[in-house]
Tab-separated table of C-alpha atoms in Angstrom:
chain	number	residue	atom	x	y	z
A	251	ASP	CA	-115.092	112.952	-46.012
A	252	ILE	CA	-114.004	111.704	-49.141
A	253	ASP	CA	-115.357	113.171	-52.731
A	254	VAL	CA	-115.854	110.269	-54.709
A	255	GLY	CA	-117.651	112.145	-57.398
A	256	LEU	CA	-120.054	109.883	-59.498
A	257	SER	CA	-117.668	106.576	-59.535
A	258	HIS	CA	-116.614	104.470	-56.559
A	259	GLN	CA	-113.270	104.579	-54.826
A	260	THR	CA	-110.937	101.951	-53.937
A	261	LEU	CA	-108.994	102.340	-50.501
A	262	VAL	CA	-106.249	99.451	-49.475
A	263	PHE	CA	-104.774	99.300	-46.304
A	264	SER	CA	-101.765	97.079	-45.375
A	265	LEU	CA	-101.318	96.193	-41.503
A	266	ILE	CA	-97.676	94.825	-40.396
A	267	VAL	CA	-96.773	93.969	-36.771
A	268	HIS	CA	-93.390	93.484	-35.125
A	269	ASP	CA	-92.625	91.851	-32.007
A	270	GLY	CA	-89.164	93.158	-31.740
A	271	LEU	CA	-87.693	90.313	-32.978
A	272	ALA	CA	-89.350	89.539	-36.391
A	273	ALA	CA	-92.130	91.302	-38.558
A	274	SER	CA	-95.244	89.486	-39.571
A	275	VAL	CA	-96.426	89.000	-43.199
A	276	ALA	CA	-98.695	92.002	-44.349
A	277	ASP	CA	-102.476	91.595	-43.917
A	278	THR	CA	-104.676	93.948	-46.177
A	279	ILE	CA	-108.099	95.109	-46.425
A	280	VAL	CA	-109.892	97.033	-49.320
A	281	ILE	CA	-112.510	99.182	-48.507
A	282	THR	CA	-114.887	100.496	-51.449
A	283	VAL	CA	-116.233	104.053	-51.005
A	284	GLU	CA	-119.333	104.448	-53.093
A	285	PRO	CA	-121.145	107.805	-54.160
A	286	ALA	CA	-123.979	108.586	-52.293
A	287	ASN	CA	-125.995	108.411	-55.015
A	288	ALA	CA	-125.002	105.149	-55.982
A	289	PRO	CA	-127.281	102.001	-56.214
A	290	GLU	CA	-126.515	99.267	-53.537
A	291	ARG	CA	-124.375	96.298	-54.815
A	292	PRO	CA	-125.446	92.650	-53.658
A	293	LEU	CA	-122.966	91.695	-50.920
A	294	ALA	CA	-120.105	88.962	-51.694
A	295	ASP	CA	-119.129	86.653	-48.639
A	296	ALA	CA	-116.197	84.017	-49.651
A	297	GLY	CA	-116.098	82.430	-46.377
A	298	ARG	CA	-113.775	82.262	-43.680
A	299	ASP	CA	-110.369	81.492	-44.507
A	300	LEU	CA	-109.293	77.877	-44.014
A	301	MET	CA	-106.490	75.525	-42.699
A	302	VAL	CA	-106.808	71.931	-44.629
A	303	ASP	CA	-104.863	68.653	-45.178
A	304	SER	CA	-103.331	67.641	-48.036
A	305	ASN	CA	-104.926	65.787	-50.797
A	306	ILE	CA	-108.343	66.096	-49.460
A	307	VAL	CA	-111.869	67.444	-51.024
A	308	VAL	CA	-112.345	71.150	-49.924
A	309	GLU	CA	-115.581	72.753	-50.122
A	310	LEU	CA	-115.545	76.776	-50.125
A	311	ASN	CA	-118.475	78.299	-49.102
A	312	GLY	CA	-120.337	81.597	-50.414
A	313	THR	CA	-123.840	80.951	-49.214
A	314	ARG	CA	-123.169	84.231	-46.648
A	315	SER	CA	-123.350	86.390	-49.681
A	316	GLN	CA	-126.278	88.915	-49.771
A	317	PRO	CA	-128.471	90.234	-52.799
A	318	GLN	CA	-130.048	93.651	-52.710
A	319	GLY	CA	-133.424	92.451	-53.257
A	320	ASP	CA	-135.362	89.273	-54.037
A	321	THR	CA	-133.293	87.929	-57.023
A	322	PRO	CA	-131.157	84.802	-56.723
A	323	LEU	CA	-127.420	85.688	-56.530
A	324	GLN	CA	-125.168	84.198	-59.727
A	325	PHE	CA	-121.677	83.415	-58.275
A	326	THR	CA	-118.355	83.525	-60.251
A	327	TRP	CA	-115.254	81.876	-58.298
A	328	THR	CA	-111.611	82.312	-59.362
A	329	GLN	CA	-108.261	81.110	-58.145
A	330	VAL	CA	-105.880	84.174	-58.046
A	331	ALA	CA	-103.139	82.952	-56.028
A	332	GLY	CA	-101.337	79.660	-55.161
A	333	LYS	CA	-100.351	76.559	-57.095
A	334	ALA	CA	-103.664	75.678	-59.530
A	335	VAL	CA	-106.085	73.183	-58.419
A	336	ASN	CA	-109.207	71.957	-60.562
A	337	LEU	CA	-112.016	74.443	-58.890
A	338	LEU	CA	-115.272	72.383	-59.755
A	339	ASP	CA	-118.600	74.232	-59.967
A	340	SER	CA	-116.981	77.335	-59.847
A	341	SER	CA	-120.529	79.212	-60.604
A	342	SER	CA	-122.005	77.830	-57.662
A	343	ALA	CA	-122.065	78.703	-53.889
A	344	ARG	CA	-120.339	75.832	-52.636
A	345	PRO	CA	-117.395	74.847	-54.995
A	346	ARG	CA	-115.091	72.176	-54.737
A	347	PHE	CA	-111.525	70.935	-55.387
A	348	ARG	CA	-108.932	68.812	-54.286
A	349	SER	CA	-106.006	70.119	-52.226
A	350	MET	CA	-102.671	69.325	-53.551
A	351	LYS	CA	-100.611	65.781	-52.219
A	352	LEU	CA	-97.753	67.245	-50.036
A	353	SER	CA	-95.362	64.984	-48.301
A	354	ILE	CA	-94.095	65.407	-44.531
A	355	GLY	CA	-91.534	67.958	-44.471
A	356	ASP	CA	-92.997	70.240	-47.127
A	357	ASP	CA	-94.022	73.860	-46.961
A	358	VAL	CA	-97.638	74.848	-46.703
A	359	GLU	CA	-99.228	75.906	-49.653
A	360	ASP	CA	-101.267	78.659	-49.390
A	361	LEU	CA	-104.060	79.201	-52.128
A	362	GLN	CA	-106.807	82.282	-52.649
A	363	PHE	CA	-109.853	82.628	-53.985
A	364	LYS	CA	-112.084	85.629	-55.252
A	365	LEU	CA	-115.926	85.399	-55.314
A	366	ILE	CA	-118.015	87.834	-57.231
A	367	VAL	CA	-122.164	87.805	-57.028
A	368	ASP	CA	-124.259	89.198	-59.495
A	369	ASP	CA	-128.238	89.627	-58.630
A	370	GLY	CA	-128.753	90.586	-62.321
A	371	LEU	CA	-128.440	94.186	-62.223
A	372	MET	CA	-125.035	94.492	-60.394
A	373	GLU	CA	-121.937	92.970	-59.954
A	374	SER	CA	-120.672	92.859	-56.338
A	375	TYR	CA	-117.059	93.842	-55.088
A	376	PRO	CA	-114.720	90.668	-55.151
A	377	SER	CA	-114.582	88.861	-51.795
A	378	PHE	CA	-111.434	86.618	-50.991
A	379	VAL	CA	-110.832	83.361	-49.148
A	380	GLN	CA	-107.217	82.138	-48.227
A	381	VAL	CA	-107.142	78.068	-48.151
A	382	SER	CA	-103.631	77.048	-46.342
A	383	VAL	CA	-102.712	73.159	-47.038
A	384	HIS	CA	-100.902	71.635	-44.737
A	385	PRO	CA	-98.450	68.802	-45.376
A	386	PRO	CA	-99.117	65.416	-43.237
A	387	LYS	CA	-97.608	65.535	-39.515
A	388	ASN	CA	-94.981	63.490	-38.613
A	389	THR	CA	-95.021	60.621	-36.538
A	390	ILE	CA	-92.473	59.797	-33.980
A	391	PRO	CA	-90.642	56.746	-34.955
A	392	ILE	CA	-90.381	53.798	-32.093
A	393	ALA	CA	-87.445	52.236	-31.098
A	394	ASP	CA	-87.343	48.602	-30.449
A	395	ALA	CA	-83.587	47.016	-28.928
A	396	GLY	CA	-84.461	43.369	-29.080
A	397	VAL	CA	-84.955	41.183	-26.066
A	398	ASP	CA	-83.190	40.653	-23.319
A	399	ARG	CA	-81.164	37.463	-23.381
A	400	SER	CA	-78.305	35.827	-21.987
A	401	ILE	CA	-74.614	35.112	-24.136
A	402	GLN	CA	-71.551	33.123	-23.532
A	403	SER	CA	-68.277	34.932	-22.333
A	404	GLY	CA	-66.286	35.562	-25.200
A	405	GLU	CA	-68.751	35.060	-27.985
A	406	THR	CA	-69.542	37.377	-30.872
A	407	VAL	CA	-73.107	38.994	-30.220
A	408	PHE	CA	-75.164	40.759	-32.545
A	409	LEU	CA	-77.248	43.586	-31.224
A	410	THR	CA	-80.599	44.095	-33.398
A	411	ALA	CA	-83.021	47.208	-33.802
A	412	LEU	CA	-85.187	45.859	-36.768
A	413	GLY	CA	-88.117	45.469	-34.866
A	414	SER	CA	-88.227	49.039	-34.556
A	415	SER	CA	-90.898	50.932	-36.986
A	416	ASP	CA	-92.017	54.058	-38.062
A	417	ALA	CA	-95.985	54.713	-38.666
A	418	ASP	CA	-95.121	56.957	-42.010
A	419	GLY	CA	-93.006	54.341	-43.488
A	420	GLN	CA	-89.826	56.507	-43.681
A	421	GLY	CA	-86.534	54.924	-43.352
A	422	LEU	CA	-84.711	54.741	-40.126
A	423	SER	CA	-81.037	55.669	-39.201
A	424	TYR	CA	-79.764	54.305	-35.810
A	425	ASN	CA	-77.629	54.959	-33.051
A	426	TRP	CA	-76.637	52.384	-30.201
A	427	THR	CA	-75.099	53.137	-26.698
A	428	GLN	CA	-73.524	51.010	-24.416
A	429	VAL	CA	-75.237	52.183	-20.600
A	430	THR	CA	-73.646	49.984	-18.278
A	431	GLY	CA	-71.353	47.248	-18.050
A	432	THR	CA	-67.717	46.269	-19.023
A	433	PRO	CA	-66.799	48.491	-22.187
A	434	VAL	CA	-67.082	46.811	-25.700
A	435	GLN	CA	-66.333	47.660	-29.045
A	436	LEU	CA	-69.459	48.011	-31.475
A	437	SER	CA	-68.673	47.596	-34.830
A	438	ASP	CA	-70.889	49.822	-36.140
A	439	PRO	CA	-73.291	51.947	-33.707
A	440	GLN	CA	-74.930	53.516	-36.496
A	441	SER	CA	-76.181	49.987	-37.919
A	442	ALA	CA	-79.461	48.191	-37.241
A	443	GLU	CA	-77.483	45.065	-36.119
A	444	PRO	CA	-74.035	46.013	-35.039
A	445	SER	CA	-71.787	43.085	-33.473
A	446	PHE	CA	-69.389	43.191	-30.591
A	447	VAL	CA	-67.302	40.519	-28.563
A	448	ALA	CA	-68.399	39.647	-25.084
A	449	PRO	CA	-66.015	40.429	-22.350
A	450	PHE	CA	-64.021	37.260	-21.169
A	451	LEU	CA	-65.099	35.872	-17.853
A	452	ASN	CA	-63.254	32.634	-15.427
A	453	VAL	CA	-65.075	30.074	-14.643
A	454	GLN	CA	-65.224	31.639	-10.924
A	455	ASN	CA	-66.649	35.002	-11.907
A	456	THR	CA	-70.248	35.627	-11.627
A	457	PRO	CA	-72.355	36.810	-14.516
A	458	GLU	CA	-72.241	40.368	-15.703
A	459	ILE	CA	-74.787	42.173	-17.326
A	460	LEU	CA	-74.153	44.643	-20.207
A	461	VAL	CA	-77.110	47.339	-21.328
A	462	PHE	CA	-77.322	49.013	-24.653
A	463	SER	CA	-79.651	52.076	-25.912
A	464	VAL	CA	-80.729	52.451	-29.421
A	465	ALA	CA	-83.014	55.538	-30.604
A	466	VAL	CA	-84.019	55.916	-34.179
A	467	SER	CA	-84.633	58.745	-36.576
A	468	ASP	CA	-86.776	59.079	-39.215
A	469	GLY	CA	-85.106	62.410	-40.537
A	470	TYR	CA	-87.753	64.619	-39.026
A	471	ALA	CA	-87.733	63.216	-35.151
A	472	VAL	CA	-85.826	60.730	-33.222
A	473	SER	CA	-87.396	58.351	-31.070
A	474	GLU	CA	-87.428	57.883	-27.353
A	475	PRO	CA	-84.372	55.353	-26.330
A	476	ASP	CA	-85.204	51.699	-25.927
A	477	PHE	CA	-82.824	49.320	-23.811
A	478	VAL	CA	-82.059	45.592	-23.998
A	479	SER	CA	-79.763	43.736	-21.009
A	480	LEU	CA	-77.370	41.178	-21.789
A	481	THR	CA	-76.228	38.713	-19.285
A	482	VAL	CA	-72.636	37.524	-19.804
A	483	VAL	CA	-72.374	34.183	-18.153
A	484	SER	CA	-69.045	32.707	-17.453
A	485	PRO	CA	-67.993	29.494	-19.440
A	486	PRO	CA	-69.091	26.061	-18.045
A	487	GLU	CA	-66.279	24.421	-15.688
A	488	GLU	CA	-64.788	21.710	-16.809
A	489	ASN	CA	-65.020	17.919	-15.287
A	490	ALA	CA	-61.898	17.674	-12.706
A	491	PRO	CA	-59.654	14.821	-14.128
A	492	ILE	CA	-60.243	11.139	-12.904
A	493	ALA	CA	-56.931	9.224	-11.592
A	494	HIS	CA	-56.788	5.632	-12.048
A	495	ALA	CA	-54.135	3.856	-9.798
A	496	GLY	CA	-53.871	0.632	-12.517
């Protein structure tokens, strides 16, 4: 038992859990102990904590707040933590605001709001709700190594990954690798369009297949590789000379 006299007493408890490797963020609960003869206060309920996307309209919900009679409740919402937002209709049960615009890779923004209700006789104790604003999820880019084709022995050949794409519109970096065939020297494996000189074949040689792969990155994720097959063909056979006896 706690002797609180004629006024209420507030108790604050904090809980931290540990898994042996890291500790959690503290979670706090506030308990208010009222005197035995105190009149009953209305009960504020700011609703469940929310996880929302960035740059959307968010609605808070205090409709589960309870009066201690038939008198309608008056609502007062206040933002108490996080980057400031423009809280509309802060004296209604369901105020709204637009979450801040975040970019891919940004940290989650945690906002906290306080609700106090008044039934005309007494104010409630505050109720709190946390809104976690999450940045957009990154979309994995798609690599495109171009179309399979035939190339001539000894010619300078350009690969191209310009058909690669990123749904989020982010810039791409490239990484080319030769997979099979006679090794060749790529001019710049990190270029979108590296070049190389095809192996030299004799007229009698059978065609040779070179396979290259390319993977692209948007700075946050790397695509699955895409492959292109190039068939190196030997030079055309020259016509044999024709003798004339005169």
